PDB file of C-alpha atoms in Angstrom:
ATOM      1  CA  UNK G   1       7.877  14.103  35.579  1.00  0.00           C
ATOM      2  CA  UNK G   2       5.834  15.468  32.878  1.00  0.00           C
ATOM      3  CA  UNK G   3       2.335  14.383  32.535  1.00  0.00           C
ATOM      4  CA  UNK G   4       1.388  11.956  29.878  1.00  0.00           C
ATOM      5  CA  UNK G   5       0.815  13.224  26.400  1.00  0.00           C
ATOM      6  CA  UNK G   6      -3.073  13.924  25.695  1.00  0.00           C
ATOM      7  CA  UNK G   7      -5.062  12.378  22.247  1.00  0.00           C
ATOM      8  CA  UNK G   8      -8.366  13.775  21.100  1.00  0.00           C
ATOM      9  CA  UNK G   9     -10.292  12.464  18.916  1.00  0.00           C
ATOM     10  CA  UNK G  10     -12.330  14.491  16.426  1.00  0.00           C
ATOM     11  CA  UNK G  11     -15.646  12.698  15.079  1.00  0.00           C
ATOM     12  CA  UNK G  12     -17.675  14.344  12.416  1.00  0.00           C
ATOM     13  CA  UNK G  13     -21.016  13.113  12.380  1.00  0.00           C
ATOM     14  CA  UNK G  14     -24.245  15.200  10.744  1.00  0.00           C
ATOM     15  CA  UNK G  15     -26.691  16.863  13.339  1.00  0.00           C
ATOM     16  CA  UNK G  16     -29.210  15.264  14.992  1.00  0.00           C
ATOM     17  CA  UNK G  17     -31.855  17.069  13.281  1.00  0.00           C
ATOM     18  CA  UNK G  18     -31.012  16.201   9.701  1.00  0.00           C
ATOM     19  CA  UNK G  19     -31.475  12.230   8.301  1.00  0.00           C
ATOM     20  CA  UNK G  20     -28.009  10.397   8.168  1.00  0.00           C
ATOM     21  CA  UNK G  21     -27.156   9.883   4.468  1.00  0.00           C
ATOM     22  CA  UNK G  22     -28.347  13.570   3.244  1.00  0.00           C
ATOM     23  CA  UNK G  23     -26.521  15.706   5.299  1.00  0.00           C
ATOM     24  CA  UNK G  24     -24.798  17.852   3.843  1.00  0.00           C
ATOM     25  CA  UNK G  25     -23.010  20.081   6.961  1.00  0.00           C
ATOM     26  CA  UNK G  26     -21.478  18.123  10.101  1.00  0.00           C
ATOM     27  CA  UNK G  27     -20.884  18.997  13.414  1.00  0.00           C
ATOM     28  CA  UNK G  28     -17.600  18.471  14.955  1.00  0.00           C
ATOM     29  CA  UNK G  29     -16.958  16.419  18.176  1.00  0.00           C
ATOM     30  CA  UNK G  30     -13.793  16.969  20.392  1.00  0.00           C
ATOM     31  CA  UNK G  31     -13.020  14.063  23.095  1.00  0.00           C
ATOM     32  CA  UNK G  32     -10.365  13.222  24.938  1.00  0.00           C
ATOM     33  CA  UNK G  33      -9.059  10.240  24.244  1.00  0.00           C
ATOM     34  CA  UNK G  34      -6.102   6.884  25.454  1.00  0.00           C
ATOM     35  CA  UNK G  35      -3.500   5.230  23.670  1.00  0.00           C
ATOM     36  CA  UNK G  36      -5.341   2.057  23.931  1.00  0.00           C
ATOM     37  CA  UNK G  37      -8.348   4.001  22.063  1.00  0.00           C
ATOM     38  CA  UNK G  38      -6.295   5.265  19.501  1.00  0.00           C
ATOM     39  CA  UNK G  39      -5.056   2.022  18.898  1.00  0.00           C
ATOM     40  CA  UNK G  40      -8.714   0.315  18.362  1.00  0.00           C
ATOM     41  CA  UNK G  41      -9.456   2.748  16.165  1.00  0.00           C
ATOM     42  CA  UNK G  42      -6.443   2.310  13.995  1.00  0.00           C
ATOM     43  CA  UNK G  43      -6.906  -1.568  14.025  1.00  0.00           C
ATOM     44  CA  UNK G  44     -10.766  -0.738  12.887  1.00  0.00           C
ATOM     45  CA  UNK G  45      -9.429   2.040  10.117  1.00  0.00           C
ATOM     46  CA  UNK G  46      -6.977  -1.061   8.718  1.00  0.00           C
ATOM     47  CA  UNK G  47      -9.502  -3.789   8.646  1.00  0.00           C
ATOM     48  CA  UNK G  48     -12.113  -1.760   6.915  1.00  0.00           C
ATOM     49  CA  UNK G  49      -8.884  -1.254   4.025  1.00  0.00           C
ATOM     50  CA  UNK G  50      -9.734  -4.923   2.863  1.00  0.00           C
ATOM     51  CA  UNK G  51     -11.152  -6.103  -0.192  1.00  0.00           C
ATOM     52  CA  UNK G  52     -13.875  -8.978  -0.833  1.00  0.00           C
ATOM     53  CA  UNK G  53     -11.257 -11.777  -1.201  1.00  0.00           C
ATOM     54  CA  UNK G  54      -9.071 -10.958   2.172  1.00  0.00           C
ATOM     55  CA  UNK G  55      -6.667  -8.977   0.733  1.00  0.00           C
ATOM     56  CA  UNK G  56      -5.740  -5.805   2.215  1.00  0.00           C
ATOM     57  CA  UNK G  57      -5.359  -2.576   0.663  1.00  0.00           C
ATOM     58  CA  UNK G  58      -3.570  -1.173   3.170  1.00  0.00           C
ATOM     59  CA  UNK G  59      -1.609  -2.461   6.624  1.00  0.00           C
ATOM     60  CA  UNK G  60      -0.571  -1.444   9.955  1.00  0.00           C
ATOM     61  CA  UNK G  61       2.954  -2.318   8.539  1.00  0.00           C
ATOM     62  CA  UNK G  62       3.706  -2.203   4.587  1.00  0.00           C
ATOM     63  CA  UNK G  63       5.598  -5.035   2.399  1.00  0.00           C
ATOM     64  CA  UNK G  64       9.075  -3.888   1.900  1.00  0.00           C
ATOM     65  CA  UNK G  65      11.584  -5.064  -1.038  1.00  0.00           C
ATOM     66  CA  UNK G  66      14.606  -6.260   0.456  1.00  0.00           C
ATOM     67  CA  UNK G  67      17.275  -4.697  -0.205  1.00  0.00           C
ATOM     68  CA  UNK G  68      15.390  -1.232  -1.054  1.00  0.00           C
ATOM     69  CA  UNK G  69      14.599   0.253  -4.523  1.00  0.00           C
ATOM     70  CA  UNK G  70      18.641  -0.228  -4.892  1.00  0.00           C
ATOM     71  CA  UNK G  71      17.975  -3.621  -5.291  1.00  0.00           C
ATOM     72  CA  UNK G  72      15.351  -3.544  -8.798  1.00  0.00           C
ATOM     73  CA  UNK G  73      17.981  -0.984  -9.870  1.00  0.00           C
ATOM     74  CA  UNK G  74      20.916  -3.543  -9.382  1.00  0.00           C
ATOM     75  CA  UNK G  75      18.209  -6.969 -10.528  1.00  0.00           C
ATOM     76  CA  UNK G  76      17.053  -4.721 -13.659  1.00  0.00           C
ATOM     77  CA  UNK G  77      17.992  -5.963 -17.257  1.00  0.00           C
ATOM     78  CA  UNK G  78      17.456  -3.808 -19.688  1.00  0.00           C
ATOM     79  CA  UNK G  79      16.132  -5.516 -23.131  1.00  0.00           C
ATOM     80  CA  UNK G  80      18.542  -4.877 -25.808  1.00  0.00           C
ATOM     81  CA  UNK G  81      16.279  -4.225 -28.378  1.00  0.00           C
ATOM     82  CA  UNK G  82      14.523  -1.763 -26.552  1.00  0.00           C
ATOM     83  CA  UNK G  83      17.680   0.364 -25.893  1.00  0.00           C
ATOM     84  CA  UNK G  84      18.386   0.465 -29.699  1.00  0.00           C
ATOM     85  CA  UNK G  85      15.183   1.188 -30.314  1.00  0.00           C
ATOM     86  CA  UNK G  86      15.157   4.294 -27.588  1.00  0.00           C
ATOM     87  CA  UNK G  87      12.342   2.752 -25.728  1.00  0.00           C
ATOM     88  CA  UNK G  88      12.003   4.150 -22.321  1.00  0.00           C
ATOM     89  CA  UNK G  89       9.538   4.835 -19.544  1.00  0.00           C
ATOM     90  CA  UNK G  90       7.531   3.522 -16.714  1.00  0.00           C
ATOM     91  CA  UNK G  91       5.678   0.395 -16.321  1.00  0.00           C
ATOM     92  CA  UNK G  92       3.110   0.041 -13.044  1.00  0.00           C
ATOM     93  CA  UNK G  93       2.988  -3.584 -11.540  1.00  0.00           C
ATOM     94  CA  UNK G  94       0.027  -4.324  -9.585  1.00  0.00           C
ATOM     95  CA  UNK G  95       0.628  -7.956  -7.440  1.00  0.00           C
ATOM     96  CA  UNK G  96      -0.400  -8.647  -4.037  1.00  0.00           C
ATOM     97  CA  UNK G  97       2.576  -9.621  -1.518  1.00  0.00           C
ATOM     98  CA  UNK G  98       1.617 -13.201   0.325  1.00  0.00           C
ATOM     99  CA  UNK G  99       1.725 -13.558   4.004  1.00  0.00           C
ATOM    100  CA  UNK G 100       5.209 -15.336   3.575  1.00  0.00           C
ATOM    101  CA  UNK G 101       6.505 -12.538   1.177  1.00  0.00           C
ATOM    102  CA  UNK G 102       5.792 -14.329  -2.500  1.00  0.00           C
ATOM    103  CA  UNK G 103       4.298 -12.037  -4.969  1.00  0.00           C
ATOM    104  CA  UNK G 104       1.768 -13.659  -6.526  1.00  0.00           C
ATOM    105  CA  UNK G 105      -1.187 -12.673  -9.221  1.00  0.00           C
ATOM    106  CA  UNK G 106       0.848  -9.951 -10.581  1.00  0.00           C
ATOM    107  CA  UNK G 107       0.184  -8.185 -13.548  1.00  0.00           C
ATOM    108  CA  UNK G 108       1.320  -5.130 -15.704  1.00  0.00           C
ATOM    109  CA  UNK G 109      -1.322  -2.222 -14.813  1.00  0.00           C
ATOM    110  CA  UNK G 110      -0.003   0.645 -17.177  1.00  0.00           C
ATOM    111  CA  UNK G 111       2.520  -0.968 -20.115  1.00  0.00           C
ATOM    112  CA  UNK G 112       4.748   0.873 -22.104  1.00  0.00           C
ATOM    113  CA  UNK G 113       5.953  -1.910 -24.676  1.00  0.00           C
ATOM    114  CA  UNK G 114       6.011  -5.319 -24.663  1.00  0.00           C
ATOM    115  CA  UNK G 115      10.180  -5.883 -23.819  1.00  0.00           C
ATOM    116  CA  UNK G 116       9.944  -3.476 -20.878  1.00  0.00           C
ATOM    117  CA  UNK G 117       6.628  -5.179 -19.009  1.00  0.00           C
ATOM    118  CA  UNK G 118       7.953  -8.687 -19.636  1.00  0.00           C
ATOM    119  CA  UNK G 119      11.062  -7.591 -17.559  1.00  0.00           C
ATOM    120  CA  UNK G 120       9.139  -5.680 -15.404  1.00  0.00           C
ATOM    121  CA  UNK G 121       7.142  -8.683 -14.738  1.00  0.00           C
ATOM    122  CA  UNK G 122      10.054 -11.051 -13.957  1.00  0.00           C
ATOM    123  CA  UNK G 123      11.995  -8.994 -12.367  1.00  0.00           C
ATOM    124  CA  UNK G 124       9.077  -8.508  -9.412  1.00  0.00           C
ATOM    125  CA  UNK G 125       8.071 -12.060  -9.535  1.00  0.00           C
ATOM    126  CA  UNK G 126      11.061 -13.777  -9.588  1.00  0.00           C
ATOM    127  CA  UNK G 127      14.106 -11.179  -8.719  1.00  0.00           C
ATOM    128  CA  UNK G 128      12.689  -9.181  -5.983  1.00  0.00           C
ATOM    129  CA  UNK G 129      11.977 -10.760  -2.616  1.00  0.00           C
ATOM    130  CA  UNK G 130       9.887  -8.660   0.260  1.00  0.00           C
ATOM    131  CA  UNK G 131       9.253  -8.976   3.414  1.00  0.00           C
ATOM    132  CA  UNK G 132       5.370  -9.544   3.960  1.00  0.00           C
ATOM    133  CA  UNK G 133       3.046  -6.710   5.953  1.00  0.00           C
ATOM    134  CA  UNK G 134       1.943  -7.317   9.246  1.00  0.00           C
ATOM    135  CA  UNK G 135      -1.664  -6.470  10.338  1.00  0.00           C
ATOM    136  CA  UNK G 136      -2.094  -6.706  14.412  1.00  0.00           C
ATOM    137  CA  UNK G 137       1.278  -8.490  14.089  1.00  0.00           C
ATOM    138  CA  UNK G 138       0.052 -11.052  11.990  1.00  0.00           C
ATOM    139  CA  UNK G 139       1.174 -11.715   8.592  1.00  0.00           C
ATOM    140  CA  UNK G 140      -1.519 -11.025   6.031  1.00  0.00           C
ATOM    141  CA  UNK G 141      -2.021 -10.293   1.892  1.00  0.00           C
ATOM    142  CA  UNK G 142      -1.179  -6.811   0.760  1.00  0.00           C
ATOM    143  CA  UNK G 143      -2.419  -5.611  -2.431  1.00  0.00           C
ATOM    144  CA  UNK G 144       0.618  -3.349  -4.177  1.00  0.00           C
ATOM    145  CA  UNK G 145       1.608  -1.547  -7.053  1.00  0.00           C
ATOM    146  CA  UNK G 146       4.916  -0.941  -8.385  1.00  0.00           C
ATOM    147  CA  UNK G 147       6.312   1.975 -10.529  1.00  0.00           C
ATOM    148  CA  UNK G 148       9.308   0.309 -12.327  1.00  0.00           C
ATOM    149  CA  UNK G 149      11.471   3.024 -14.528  1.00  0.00           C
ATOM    150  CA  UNK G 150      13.376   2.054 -17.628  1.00  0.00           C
ATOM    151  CA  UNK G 151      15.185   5.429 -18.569  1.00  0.00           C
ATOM    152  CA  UNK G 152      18.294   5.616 -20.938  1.00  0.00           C
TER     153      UNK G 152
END
C-alpha cells in the first residue's frame, strides 16, 4: 500500500532579532505535520472567527437554505408596484442563522427601495428555512448575509 499522505505546515513568524509587532519581513517555517494537527488548528482558525456576543462569523460547516437558491426563486413575490414602476436590483440581508436553523435579528444591509427590502425581509425570515452550521459538530450561531435579486 501507499504510504500515508504527508501535511506541512507553514508558520510565518518575524525573526528573532526584530521586536514582534514591528516586523516588517518574516521568516518562513516548514514542518511536517498529522491529520490530528491539522485538525486543531482548523478548530483554533474557526473559534477565533467569533464575535463578542458568541456568534460566529464563520463555521467548520455553513447554514444552508433548504431547498437551495431554487427555493427564494420559487418563495419570491415580486411587489406589483415595483414591477410597474421598473424597479429592480439587489437587496443584501444580513441575519444570523440560530443553532436550530431560525433566522433571527435580520436586517436589510444594502436597500434598493422600500417594496423590494420588505419582501426581501419576509421572504428570509419567514419563507426560507436552513439548516443551522455546525462548529466541532455542535450546533452554533452563524452570522450571514444574503444577496437577494429582483430583476425583470
Amino acid at each position: 500500500p501507499p504510504p500515508p499522505p504527508r501535511f506541512f505546515l507553514l508558520i510565518r513568524r518575524p525573526p528573532r532579532s526584530t521586536p514582534l509587532y514591528s516586523s516588517s519581513e518574516s521568516v518562513v517555517y516548514k514542518r511536517q505535520v498529522d491529520n490530528n494537527t491539522i485538525g486543531k488548528i482548523t478548530s483554533a482558525v474557526y473559534s477565533q472567527q467569533m464575535d463578542e456576543n458568541g456568534v460566529y462569523l464563520q463555521a467548520e460547516k455553513m447554514p444552508v437554505i433548504k431547498g437551495g437558491m431554487r427555493e427564494i426563486g420559487r418563495k419570491i413575490q415580486y411587489p406589483s408596484i415595483a414591477k410597474e414602476m421598473g424597479i429592480q436590483g439587489v437587496v443584501y440581508v444580513g441575519f444570523v442563522v440560530s443553532e436550530d436553523g431560525q433566522v433571527v435579528d435580520a436586517k436589510v444591509l444594502r436597500p434598493v427601495a422600500k417594496l423590494l427590502d420588505k419582501e426581501a425581509l419576509r421572504l428570509v425570515t419567514k419563507d426560507v428555512k436552513f439548516t443551522p452550521g455546525y462548529h466541532e459538530g455542535k450546533p452554533v450561531p452563524v452570522k450571514m448575509v444574503l444577496p437577494i435579486r429582483f430583476r425583470l
